[in-house]
CSV table of C-alpha atoms and ligand atoms in Angstrom, one decimal:
chain,number,residue,atom,x,y,z
A,1,MET,CA,-9.2,102.7,55.4
A,2,HIS,CA,-9.2,99.3,53.8
A,3,THR,CA,-9.7,98.3,50.1
A,4,ARG,CA,-13.4,97.7,50.7
A,5,ASP,CA,-13.9,101.2,52.2
A,6,TYR,CA,-12.2,102.8,49.2
A,7,GLN,CA,-14.3,100.6,46.8
A,8,ALA,CA,-17.5,101.6,48.6
A,9,LEU,CA,-16.7,105.3,48.3
A,10,ASP,CA,-15.6,104.9,44.7
A,11,ARG,CA,-18.8,103.1,43.8
A,12,ALA,CA,-20.9,105.7,45.6
A,13,HIS,CA,-19.4,108.8,44.1
A,14,TYR,CA,-16.7,108.4,41.4
A,15,LEU,CA,-17.6,108.3,37.7
A,16,HIS,CA,-14.5,106.9,36.1
A,17,PRO,CA,-13.3,107.8,32.5
A,18,PHE,CA,-14.0,105.2,29.8
A,19,THR,CA,-15.8,103.0,32.2
A,20,ASP,CA,-19.1,101.1,32.3
A,21,PHE,CA,-20.1,102.6,35.7
A,22,LYS,CA,-22.5,99.9,36.7
A,23,ALA,CA,-20.2,97.0,35.8
A,24,LEU,CA,-17.3,98.6,37.7
A,25,GLY,CA,-19.6,99.2,40.7
A,26,GLU,CA,-20.4,95.5,40.8
A,27,GLU,CA,-16.8,94.4,40.4
A,28,GLY,CA,-15.0,97.1,42.4
A,29,SER,CA,-11.9,99.0,41.5
A,30,ARG,CA,-8.3,98.0,42.2
A,31,ILE,CA,-6.9,100.8,44.4
A,32,ILE,CA,-3.4,101.9,43.5
A,33,GLU,CA,-1.7,103.5,46.5
A,34,ARG,CA,1.9,104.1,45.6
A,35,ALA,CA,4.7,103.4,43.0
A,36,GLU,CA,8.4,103.4,42.5
A,37,GLY,CA,10.5,102.8,39.4
A,38,VAL,CA,8.4,100.7,37.0
A,39,TYR,CA,6.2,99.2,39.8
A,40,ILE,CA,2.9,100.2,41.2
A,41,HIS,CA,1.5,98.9,44.5
A,42,ASP,CA,-2.1,98.3,45.2
A,43,SER,CA,-4.0,98.5,48.5
A,44,GLU,CA,-3.8,94.7,48.9
A,45,GLY,CA,0.0,94.8,49.1
A,46,ASN,CA,0.6,93.6,45.5
A,47,ARG,CA,3.5,94.9,43.5
A,48,ILE,CA,2.7,95.1,39.8
A,49,LEU,CA,5.1,95.8,36.9
A,50,ASP,CA,3.5,98.8,35.1
A,51,GLY,CA,3.9,97.8,31.4
A,52,MET,CA,1.9,100.9,30.4
A,53,ALA,CA,3.8,103.7,32.1
A,54,GLY,CA,0.5,104.7,33.7
A,55,LEU,CA,-1.4,105.7,30.6
A,56,TRP,CA,1.6,105.9,28.1
A,57,CYS,CA,3.0,108.8,30.1
A,58,VAL,CA,5.4,108.0,33.0
A,59,ASN,CA,8.4,108.0,30.8
A,60,LEU,CA,10.9,108.8,33.6
A,61,GLY,CA,9.3,106.1,35.9
A,62,TYR,CA,7.8,106.7,39.3
A,63,GLY,CA,9.2,108.2,42.5
A,64,ARG,CA,11.6,110.7,41.0
A,65,GLU,CA,12.5,113.1,43.8
A,66,GLU,CA,13.9,115.7,41.4
A,67,LEU,CA,10.4,116.3,40.1
A,68,VAL,CA,9.0,116.5,43.6
A,69,ALA,CA,11.6,119.1,44.4
A,70,ALA,CA,10.8,121.1,41.2
A,71,ALA,CA,7.1,121.2,42.0
A,72,THR,CA,7.7,122.1,45.7
A,73,GLU,CA,10.1,124.9,44.9
A,74,GLN,CA,7.8,126.3,42.2
A,75,MET,CA,4.8,126.1,44.5
A,76,ARG,CA,6.6,128.2,47.1
A,77,GLN,CA,7.9,130.7,44.5
A,78,LEU,CA,4.8,131.2,42.4
A,79,PRO,CA,2.0,128.5,42.5
A,80,TYR,CA,-0.1,130.2,39.9
A,81,TYR,CA,-0.1,133.0,37.5
A,82,ASN,CA,-1.5,133.3,34.0
A,83,SER,CA,0.0,134.4,30.7
A,84,PHE,CA,-3.0,136.1,29.3
A,85,PHE,CA,-2.6,139.8,29.8
A,86,LYS,CA,0.9,140.7,28.7
A,87,THR,CA,2.5,138.6,31.5
A,88,ALA,CA,4.7,135.6,31.6
A,89,HIS,CA,6.7,133.7,34.3
A,90,PRO,CA,10.1,132.0,34.2
A,91,PRO,CA,9.0,128.3,34.2
A,92,ALA,CA,6.8,128.6,31.1
A,93,VAL,CA,9.3,130.8,29.2
A,94,LYS,CA,12.1,128.3,30.0
A,95,LEU,CA,10.1,125.4,29.0
A,96,ALA,CA,9.1,127.0,25.7
A,97,GLU,CA,12.8,127.5,25.0
A,98,THR,CA,13.7,123.9,25.9
A,99,LEU,CA,10.9,122.4,23.8
A,100,CYS,CA,11.9,124.5,20.8
A,101,ARG,CA,15.5,123.4,21.2
A,102,LEU,CA,14.6,119.7,21.3
A,103,ALA,CA,12.0,120.0,18.4
A,104,PRO,CA,12.9,119.9,14.7
A,105,ALA,CA,14.7,123.1,13.5
A,106,HIS,CA,11.6,124.5,11.8
A,107,VAL,CA,9.7,124.5,15.0
A,108,ASN,CA,10.3,127.5,17.2
A,109,HIS,CA,7.0,128.3,19.0
A,110,VAL,CA,4.7,126.5,21.5
A,111,PHE,CA,1.2,127.2,22.7
A,112,PHE,CA,0.6,125.6,26.2
A,113,THR,CA,-2.5,123.7,27.2
A,114,GLY,CA,-3.5,121.5,30.1
A,115,SER,CA,-3.8,118.2,28.2
A,116,GLY,CA,-3.5,116.4,24.9
A,117,SER,CA,-7.2,116.9,24.2
A,118,GLU,CA,-6.9,120.6,24.7
A,119,ALA,CA,-3.9,120.6,22.4
A,120,ASN,CA,-6.0,119.1,19.7
A,121,ASP,CA,-8.8,121.6,20.2
A,122,THR,CA,-6.1,124.2,19.8
A,123,VAL,CA,-4.9,122.5,16.6
A,124,LEU,CA,-8.3,122.6,15.0
A,125,ARG,CA,-8.9,126.3,15.8
A,126,MET,CA,-5.3,127.1,14.7
A,127,VAL,CA,-5.3,125.4,11.3
A,128,ARG,CA,-8.7,126.9,10.4
A,129,ARG,CA,-7.5,130.3,11.6
A,130,TYR,CA,-4.3,130.0,9.6
A,131,TRP,CA,-6.1,129.5,6.3
A,132,ALA,CA,-8.6,132.3,7.0
A,133,LEU,CA,-5.6,134.6,7.5
A,134,LYS,CA,-4.1,133.3,4.3
A,135,GLY,CA,-7.3,134.5,2.5
A,136,GLN,CA,-8.5,130.9,2.0
A,137,PRO,CA,-11.4,130.6,4.5
A,138,ASP,CA,-12.9,127.6,2.6
A,139,LYS,CA,-9.9,125.5,3.7
A,140,GLN,CA,-11.7,124.1,6.7
A,141,TRP,CA,-11.8,120.3,6.2
A,142,VAL,CA,-9.4,118.3,8.4
A,143,ILE,CA,-8.7,114.7,7.4
A,144,GLY,CA,-8.0,112.3,10.2
A,145,ARG,CA,-7.9,108.5,10.3
A,146,LYS,CA,-10.3,105.8,11.4
A,147,ASN,CA,-9.4,104.3,14.8
A,148,ALA,CA,-7.1,107.3,15.6
A,149,TYR,CA,-7.2,108.8,19.1
A,150,HIS,CA,-6.9,112.5,19.5
A,151,GLY,CA,-8.7,113.1,22.8
A,152,SER,CA,-12.0,113.2,24.5
A,153,THR,CA,-13.1,116.9,24.2
A,154,VAL,CA,-15.5,117.6,21.3
A,155,ALA,CA,-12.8,118.5,18.9
A,156,GLY,CA,-10.6,115.6,20.1
A,157,VAL,CA,-13.4,113.1,19.5
A,158,SER,CA,-14.2,114.6,16.1
A,159,LEU,CA,-10.6,114.5,14.9
A,160,GLY,CA,-10.2,111.0,16.3
A,161,GLY,CA,-11.7,108.1,14.5
A,162,MET,CA,-13.1,106.0,17.3
A,163,ALA,CA,-16.5,104.7,16.2
A,164,PRO,CA,-17.9,104.0,19.7
A,165,MET,CA,-17.0,107.6,20.7
A,166,HIS,CA,-18.5,109.0,17.6
A,167,ALA,CA,-21.7,107.2,18.5
A,168,GLN,CA,-22.1,109.1,21.8
A,169,GLY,CA,-22.8,112.7,22.6
A,170,GLY,CA,-22.8,114.0,19.0
A,171,PRO,CA,-23.2,115.8,16.7
A,172,LEU,CA,-19.5,116.1,16.1
A,173,VAL,CA,-17.6,119.1,14.8
A,174,PRO,CA,-18.4,119.5,11.1
A,175,LYS,CA,-16.0,119.2,8.2
A,176,ILE,CA,-13.8,116.5,9.6
A,177,ALA,CA,-13.3,113.4,7.4
A,178,HIS,CA,-11.5,110.1,8.2
A,179,VAL,CA,-9.5,107.8,5.9
A,180,ARG,CA,-8.4,104.2,6.5
A,181,GLN,CA,-5.6,103.4,9.0
A,182,PRO,CA,-2.4,101.6,8.0
A,183,TYR,CA,-3.2,98.6,10.2
A,184,TRP,CA,-1.8,95.7,8.2
A,185,PHE,CA,-2.6,92.9,10.7
A,186,GLY,CA,-6.2,94.0,11.1
A,187,GLU,CA,-7.0,95.2,7.6
A,188,GLY,CA,-4.3,94.3,5.2
A,189,ARG,CA,-3.6,90.7,5.9
A,190,SER,CA,-5.8,88.3,4.1
A,191,GLY,CA,-5.6,84.7,2.9
A,192,GLU,CA,-4.8,81.6,4.8
A,193,GLY,CA,-2.6,81.0,7.8
A,194,ARG,CA,-0.8,83.4,10.1
A,195,THR,CA,1.6,85.1,7.8
A,196,ALA,CA,0.1,84.8,4.3
A,197,GLY,CA,-1.7,87.7,2.8
A,198,GLN,CA,-1.2,91.0,1.2
A,199,ASP,CA,2.3,92.5,1.2
A,200,PRO,CA,2.5,95.1,4.1
A,201,GLU,CA,4.4,97.6,1.9
A,202,ALA,CA,1.8,97.5,-0.8
A,203,PHE,CA,-0.9,97.9,1.8
A,204,GLY,CA,0.9,100.9,3.3
A,205,ARG,CA,0.9,102.6,-0.1
A,206,GLU,CA,-2.7,101.8,-0.6
A,207,CYS,CA,-3.5,103.6,2.7
A,208,ALA,CA,-1.6,106.7,1.5
A,209,ALA,CA,-3.5,106.5,-1.8
A,210,ALA,CA,-6.8,106.6,0.2
A,211,LEU,CA,-5.6,109.9,1.7
A,212,GLU,CA,-5.0,111.3,-1.8
A,213,ALA,CA,-8.4,110.1,-3.0
A,214,LYS,CA,-10.1,111.9,0.0
A,215,ILE,CA,-8.2,115.1,-0.7
A,216,GLN,CA,-9.4,115.0,-4.4
A,217,GLU,CA,-12.9,114.2,-3.3
A,218,LEU,CA,-13.1,117.1,-0.9
A,219,GLY,CA,-11.1,119.4,-3.2
A,220,GLU,CA,-7.6,120.7,-2.2
A,221,GLU,CA,-9.1,124.2,-1.9
A,222,ASN,CA,-11.3,123.0,1.0
A,223,VAL,CA,-8.8,120.9,3.0
A,224,ALA,CA,-6.9,122.6,5.8
A,225,ALA,CA,-4.9,119.7,7.3
A,226,PHE,CA,-4.2,116.1,7.7
A,227,ILE,CA,-3.7,114.8,11.3
A,228,ALA,CA,-2.2,111.5,12.4
A,229,GLU,CA,-0.3,109.8,15.2
A,230,PRO,CA,3.2,108.5,14.0
A,231,VAL,CA,2.3,105.2,15.6
A,232,GLN,CA,-1.4,104.8,16.7
A,233,GLY,CA,-1.4,104.3,20.4
A,234,ALA,CA,-4.9,103.8,21.9
A,235,GLY,CA,-6.0,102.3,18.5
A,236,GLY,CA,-3.8,99.3,19.2
A,237,ALA,CA,-0.1,100.2,19.0
A,238,ILE,CA,-0.3,100.2,15.2
A,239,ILE,CA,3.1,100.6,13.6
A,240,PRO,CA,2.6,101.5,10.0
A,241,PRO,CA,4.4,99.6,7.2
A,242,GLU,CA,7.7,101.2,6.3
A,243,SER,CA,6.1,102.4,3.0
A,244,TYR,CA,3.3,104.4,4.7
A,245,TRP,CA,4.9,107.6,5.9
A,246,PRO,CA,7.1,108.2,2.8
A,247,ALA,CA,4.0,107.7,0.6
A,248,VAL,CA,1.9,110.0,2.8
A,249,LYS,CA,4.7,112.6,2.6
A,250,ALA,CA,4.7,112.3,-1.2
A,251,VAL,CA,0.9,112.8,-1.3
A,252,LEU,CA,1.1,115.9,1.0
A,253,ALA,CA,3.9,117.4,-1.0
A,254,LYS,CA,1.6,117.6,-4.0
A,255,TYR,CA,-1.1,119.6,-2.2
A,256,ASP,CA,-1.0,122.7,0.0
A,257,ILE,CA,-2.2,121.1,3.2
A,258,LEU,CA,-0.9,121.4,6.7
A,259,LEU,CA,0.5,118.3,8.4
A,260,VAL,CA,-0.4,117.8,12.1
A,261,VAL,CA,1.5,115.0,13.8
A,262,ASP,CA,0.0,114.1,17.2
A,263,GLU,CA,3.0,113.4,19.4
A,264,VAL,CA,1.1,113.0,22.6
A,265,ILE,CA,2.2,109.3,22.9
A,266,CYS,CA,5.2,109.2,20.5
A,267,GLY,CA,6.9,112.3,21.8
A,268,PHE,CA,9.6,112.4,24.5
A,269,GLY,CA,11.4,109.2,23.6
A,270,ARG,CA,8.8,106.6,23.2
A,271,LEU,CA,10.0,105.7,19.7
A,272,GLY,CA,13.7,106.4,20.4
A,273,GLU,CA,13.8,110.0,19.2
A,274,TRP,CA,12.5,113.1,20.9
A,275,PHE,CA,9.6,113.0,18.6
A,276,GLY,CA,8.0,110.3,16.4
A,277,SER,CA,8.2,112.8,13.6
A,278,VAL,CA,11.9,112.6,13.7
A,279,HIS,CA,11.9,108.8,13.6
A,280,TYR,CA,9.7,108.9,10.4
A,281,GLY,CA,11.5,112.0,8.9
A,282,LEU,CA,8.3,114.2,9.0
A,283,GLU,CA,8.3,117.9,9.1
A,284,PRO,CA,5.0,118.7,10.7
A,285,ASP,CA,3.4,122.2,10.8
A,286,LEU,CA,1.9,121.4,14.2
A,287,MET,CA,2.7,118.9,16.9
A,288,PRO,CA,0.3,118.4,19.8
A,289,ILE,CA,2.1,117.1,22.9
A,290,ALA,CA,1.3,116.1,26.5
A,291,LYS,CA,1.8,112.9,28.6
A,292,GLY,CA,5.6,112.3,28.5
A,293,LEU,CA,6.2,116.1,28.6
A,294,SER,CA,5.9,115.9,32.4
A,295,SER,CA,6.2,112.1,32.6
A,296,GLY,CA,2.6,112.4,33.9
A,297,TYR,CA,3.6,113.9,37.2
A,298,LEU,CA,1.4,117.0,36.5
A,299,PRO,CA,-1.0,117.7,33.7
A,300,ILE,CA,0.4,119.8,30.9
A,301,GLY,CA,0.2,119.7,27.1
A,302,GLY,CA,0.8,122.0,24.2
A,303,VAL,CA,1.1,122.5,20.5
A,304,LEU,CA,4.5,122.9,18.9
A,305,VAL,CA,4.0,125.3,16.0
A,306,GLY,CA,6.2,125.3,12.9
A,307,ASP,CA,7.5,128.5,11.5
A,308,ARG,CA,5.1,128.6,8.5
A,309,VAL,CA,2.0,128.8,10.8
A,310,ALA,CA,3.7,130.7,13.6
A,311,GLU,CA,4.8,133.5,11.4
A,312,THR,CA,1.4,133.9,9.9
A,313,LEU,CA,-0.3,133.9,13.3
A,314,ILE,CA,2.2,136.4,14.7
A,315,GLU,CA,2.6,138.7,11.7
A,316,GLU,CA,-0.9,138.8,10.3
A,317,GLY,CA,-3.1,137.3,13.1
A,318,GLY,CA,-3.9,140.0,15.6
A,319,GLU,CA,-5.4,138.6,18.7
A,320,PHE,CA,-5.9,134.8,18.8
A,321,PHE,CA,-9.0,134.4,21.0
A,322,HIS,CA,-8.0,131.1,22.5
A,323,GLY,CA,-6.4,129.9,25.8
A,324,PHE,CA,-6.9,128.1,29.1
A,325,THR,CA,-6.6,129.2,32.7
A,326,TYR,CA,-3.8,126.7,33.1
A,327,SER,CA,-2.0,127.3,29.8
A,328,GLY,CA,1.7,127.2,30.9
A,329,HIS,CA,0.8,126.6,34.5
A,330,PRO,CA,4.0,127.5,36.4
A,331,VAL,CA,4.2,124.4,38.6
A,332,CYS,CA,3.4,122.0,35.7
A,333,ALA,CA,5.9,123.9,33.5
A,334,ALA,CA,8.7,123.6,36.2
A,335,VAL,CA,8.1,119.9,36.5
A,336,ALA,CA,8.1,119.4,32.7
A,337,GLN,CA,11.3,121.4,32.5
A,338,ARG,CA,13.0,119.2,35.1
A,339,ASN,CA,11.6,116.1,33.4
A,340,LEU,CA,13.1,117.1,30.0
A,341,GLU,CA,16.4,117.9,31.7
A,342,LEU,CA,16.5,114.5,33.3
A,343,LEU,CA,15.6,112.7,30.1
A,344,GLU,CA,18.4,114.6,28.4
A,345,ALA,CA,21.0,114.2,31.2
A,346,GLU,CA,20.4,110.5,31.5
A,347,GLY,CA,20.4,109.9,27.8
A,348,LEU,CA,17.1,108.1,28.0
A,349,VAL,CA,15.9,108.9,24.5
A,350,ASP,CA,19.1,107.5,22.8
A,351,ARG,CA,19.0,104.5,25.2
A,352,VAL,CA,15.5,103.6,23.8
A,353,ARG,CA,16.8,103.8,20.2
A,354,ASP,CA,20.2,102.1,20.7
A,355,GLU,CA,19.9,99.8,23.6
A,356,ILE,CA,16.7,99.0,25.5
A,357,GLY,CA,14.4,99.3,22.5
A,358,PRO,CA,16.3,96.8,20.5
A,359,TYR,CA,16.5,94.5,23.5
A,360,LEU,CA,12.8,94.7,24.0
A,361,ALA,CA,12.3,94.0,20.3
A,362,SER,CA,14.3,90.8,20.4
A,363,ARG,CA,12.6,89.5,23.5
A,364,TRP,CA,9.1,90.6,22.4
A,365,LYS,CA,9.4,89.0,18.9
A,366,ALA,CA,10.1,85.7,20.5
A,367,LEU,CA,6.5,85.7,21.9
A,368,GLU,CA,5.4,85.2,18.3
A,369,ALA,CA,6.2,81.5,18.8
A,370,HIS,CA,3.4,81.3,21.3
A,371,PRO,CA,0.3,79.5,19.8
A,372,LEU,CA,-2.0,82.4,20.8
A,373,VAL,CA,0.1,85.1,19.1
A,374,GLY,CA,-0.4,85.9,15.5
A,375,GLU,CA,2.0,88.9,15.4
A,376,ALA,CA,4.4,90.5,17.9
A,377,ARG,CA,5.5,93.9,16.8
A,378,SER,CA,7.4,96.7,18.5
A,379,LEU,CA,9.1,100.0,17.9
A,380,GLY,CA,11.2,101.8,20.6
A,381,LEU,CA,9.3,101.1,23.8
A,382,ILE,CA,5.8,100.4,22.2
A,383,GLY,CA,4.8,96.8,21.7
A,384,ALA,CA,1.7,94.9,20.6
A,385,LEU,CA,0.7,91.2,20.5
A,386,GLU,CA,-2.2,90.2,18.2
A,387,LEU,CA,-4.0,87.3,19.7
A,388,VAL,CA,-5.3,84.6,17.3
A,389,ASP,CA,-7.1,81.3,17.6
A,390,PRO,CA,-4.4,78.7,17.5
A,391,ALA,CA,-6.6,76.3,15.6
A,392,THR,CA,-7.0,78.6,12.6
A,393,GLY,CA,-4.4,81.4,13.0
A,394,GLU,CA,-7.3,83.9,12.5
A,395,ARG,CA,-8.7,86.3,15.0
A,396,PHE,CA,-11.2,85.3,17.6
A,397,ALA,CA,-14.8,86.5,17.5
A,398,GLU,CA,-14.9,89.8,19.4
A,399,SER,CA,-17.7,88.6,21.7
A,400,ARG,CA,-15.3,86.0,23.2
A,401,GLY,CA,-13.5,88.8,25.0
A,402,VAL,CA,-10.1,87.0,24.8
A,403,GLY,CA,-8.1,90.2,25.1
A,404,THR,CA,-9.9,91.2,28.2
A,405,LEU,CA,-9.4,87.8,29.7
A,406,CYS,CA,-5.6,88.0,28.9
A,407,ARG,CA,-5.4,91.5,30.4
A,408,ASP,CA,-7.1,90.3,33.6
A,409,LEU,CA,-4.8,87.4,33.8
A,410,CYS,CA,-1.8,89.7,33.3
A,411,PHE,CA,-2.9,91.9,36.2
A,412,ALA,CA,-3.5,88.8,38.3
A,413,GLY,CA,0.1,87.7,37.5
A,414,GLY,CA,1.6,91.1,38.4
A,415,LEU,CA,1.8,92.9,35.1
A,416,VAL,CA,-0.1,95.8,33.6
A,417,MET,CA,-0.6,95.0,29.9
A,418,ARG,CA,-3.5,96.7,28.3
A,419,SER,CA,-5.9,95.2,25.8
A,420,VAL,CA,-7.5,96.9,22.8
A,421,GLY,CA,-9.9,94.2,21.6
A,422,ASP,CA,-7.6,91.2,21.1
A,423,THR,CA,-4.5,93.3,20.8
A,424,MET,CA,-2.3,93.3,23.9
A,425,ILE,CA,-0.2,96.4,24.4
A,426,ILE,CA,2.8,97.5,26.3
A,427,SER,CA,4.4,101.0,26.7
A,428,PRO,CA,6.7,100.8,29.7
A,429,PRO,CA,8.6,103.6,31.4
A,430,LEU,CA,11.8,104.5,29.4
A,431,VAL,CA,13.9,103.7,32.5
A,432,ILE,CA,13.0,100.0,32.4
A,433,SER,CA,16.0,97.8,32.9
A,434,ARG,CA,16.9,94.6,31.0
A,435,ASP,CA,16.0,92.5,34.0
A,436,GLU,CA,12.6,94.2,34.3
A,437,ILE,CA,12.0,93.5,30.6
A,438,ASP,CA,12.8,89.9,31.2
A,439,GLU,CA,10.3,89.9,34.0
A,440,LEU,CA,7.7,91.6,31.8
A,441,ILE,CA,8.2,89.0,29.1
A,442,ASP,CA,8.0,86.1,31.6
A,443,LYS,CA,4.8,87.5,33.0
A,444,ALA,CA,3.3,88.1,29.6
A,445,ARG,CA,4.1,84.6,28.5
A,446,ALA,CA,2.6,83.2,31.7
A,447,ALA,CA,-0.6,85.2,31.1
A,448,LEU,CA,-0.7,83.9,27.5
A,449,ASP,CA,-0.4,80.3,28.8
A,450,ALA,CA,-3.1,80.9,31.4
A,451,THR,CA,-5.3,82.4,28.7
A,452,LEU,CA,-4.8,79.4,26.5
A,453,ALA,CA,-5.5,77.1,29.4
A,454,ARG,CA,-8.7,79.0,30.2
A,455,LEU,CA,-9.9,78.8,26.6
A,456,ALA,CA,-9.3,75.1,26.5
A,457,GLU,CA,-11.7,74.6,29.5
A,458,PRO,CA,-15.2,73.6,28.4
A,459,GLU,CA,-17.7,76.4,28.6
A,460,SER,CA,-14.9,78.6,29.8
A,461,ASP,CA,-15.9,81.6,31.8
A,462,PRO,CA,-13.8,84.6,30.6
A,463,ARG,CA,-13.4,86.0,34.1
A,464,PRO,CA,-10.4,85.0,36.2
A,465,ASP,CA,-11.0,83.2,39.5
A,466,PRO,CA,-11.3,85.7,42.4
A,467,GLN,CA,-8.1,84.3,44.0
A,468,GLU,CA,-6.2,84.8,40.7
A,469,GLU,CA,-7.0,88.5,41.0
A,470,SER,CA,-4.1,89.0,43.4
A,471,PRO,CA,-0.6,88.6,42.0
A,472,ALA,CA,1.6,86.1,43.8
B,501,PXG,N1,-3.6,112.4,21.4
B,501,PXG,C1,-3.2,111.1,21.6
B,501,PXG,C2,-2.4,110.5,20.5
B,501,PXG,C3,-3.4,110.4,22.7
B,501,PXG,O1,-3.0,109.2,22.9
B,501,PXG,C4,-4.7,112.4,23.5
B,501,PXG,C5,-4.3,113.0,22.3
B,501,PXG,C6,-5.5,113.1,24.5
B,501,PXG,O2,-4.7,113.5,25.6
B,501,PXG,P1,-5.4,113.8,27.0
B,501,PXG,O3,-4.2,114.3,27.8
B,501,PXG,O4,-6.4,114.8,26.8
B,501,PXG,O5,-5.9,112.5,27.5
B,501,PXG,C7,-4.2,111.1,23.7
B,501,PXG,C8,-4.5,110.4,25.0
B,501,PXG,C9,-5.9,104.5,26.0
B,501,PXG,C10,-5.9,106.0,26.3
B,501,PXG,O6,-6.9,103.9,26.3
B,501,PXG,C11,-5.1,106.8,25.6
B,501,PXG,C12,-5.2,108.2,25.8
B,501,PXG,C13,-6.0,108.7,26.8
B,501,PXG,C14,-6.9,107.8,27.5
B,501,PXG,C15,-6.8,106.5,27.2
B,501,PXG,O7,-5.0,104.0,25.4
B,501,PXG,N2,-4.4,109.0,25.0
């Protein structure tokens, strides 16, 4: 089979996630056939540096034989069994123990799911159930944030704050409210020029104040929980101002409301700690997890449950009518277990904090000197570039599609860098070397140059030339 054959079958039968089906059919998919380390290979023979670790998940990098062996052995031993009817199996039990050892001290239980979206569905049912058991059944409102991503199931979409998602397939789950996001570059910066504008720290406190105002508006007696990502991923790698989380903590301390920290992206080393909550000194009641839990080798997610909620569910709850066929799937659990062992044995989480994260930060920050870049920010191994019009230092009109153009030129130059509007994002595998970071930076800069050149052309067509689609 050649690329064209795959594309024809793809076009005929495959409805892709988050995709304009018709537009993709006309353009054709890039077919990815294999991968190793931090590189993916397409069906045209191109080797591409995966600056996104798949979809924020391949923390250990591609091609790890240890994970293949873990899956193979477990498939032979016990390919499937459930944990519904007073049964369990070794891989899920061991993984539960490992997770609770790595999690903050007050977290000693886990509920397994098949994905991050299912984890957040579990969160919603669990927080409402918790308050019902506490004799406060009116505490049902959950406060999330605009432009947050918590998944694609109905509860995930409702908890998230993605306006285009809310506009499709509703109505959403009732009693979920959204407050503003701590996105300084997008919403806090004002005034002239690139760096002028509101002080980020004051802006961070303002965002926390918006949470408090919402709690007061809804009434503390009606609010079950606040849910947030430590650093927003899909929303645009939004690293909050330093003032934000401490101010949110202070707000939450005044009210009896559960804190849910969505660790689906930030967990498992992305920010240089096992959990983003640790980086920000948070003590969440619930932590949804997925992605890096198995480095994406197999689908598995879960909710880490703090003692306060767990004790109530266990001591007072009776049966919790909730679960999935694949909750704690033995093969997925065995691979996740091996993945965590390798992350630990190779010291990869500390390496992000102490060595490779700071190295990325210094190289990434230098891209701010590029005329197209209004801000370059990073934390651990998450980074973002805000593209701006060099003439004004302000953002481009969304309709110009500059981010998409830059993303396509990155791909053409042999780098996966994702765009969210005009925000360019990276989230590479944690195993990335310094040389590979240098390569990533060179390719990103080349794509920025190519984008600038394209914008300078009269009546520029925002699509790359067909021959540019293939990396050299
Ligand atoms: N929470 C967070 C913070 C996520 O990033 C989910 C929950 C849902 O996980 P599942 O496993 O159900 O996909 C995610 C997923 C993007 C993108 O475009 C990000 C995600 C998924 C799809 C696309 O950046 N994150």
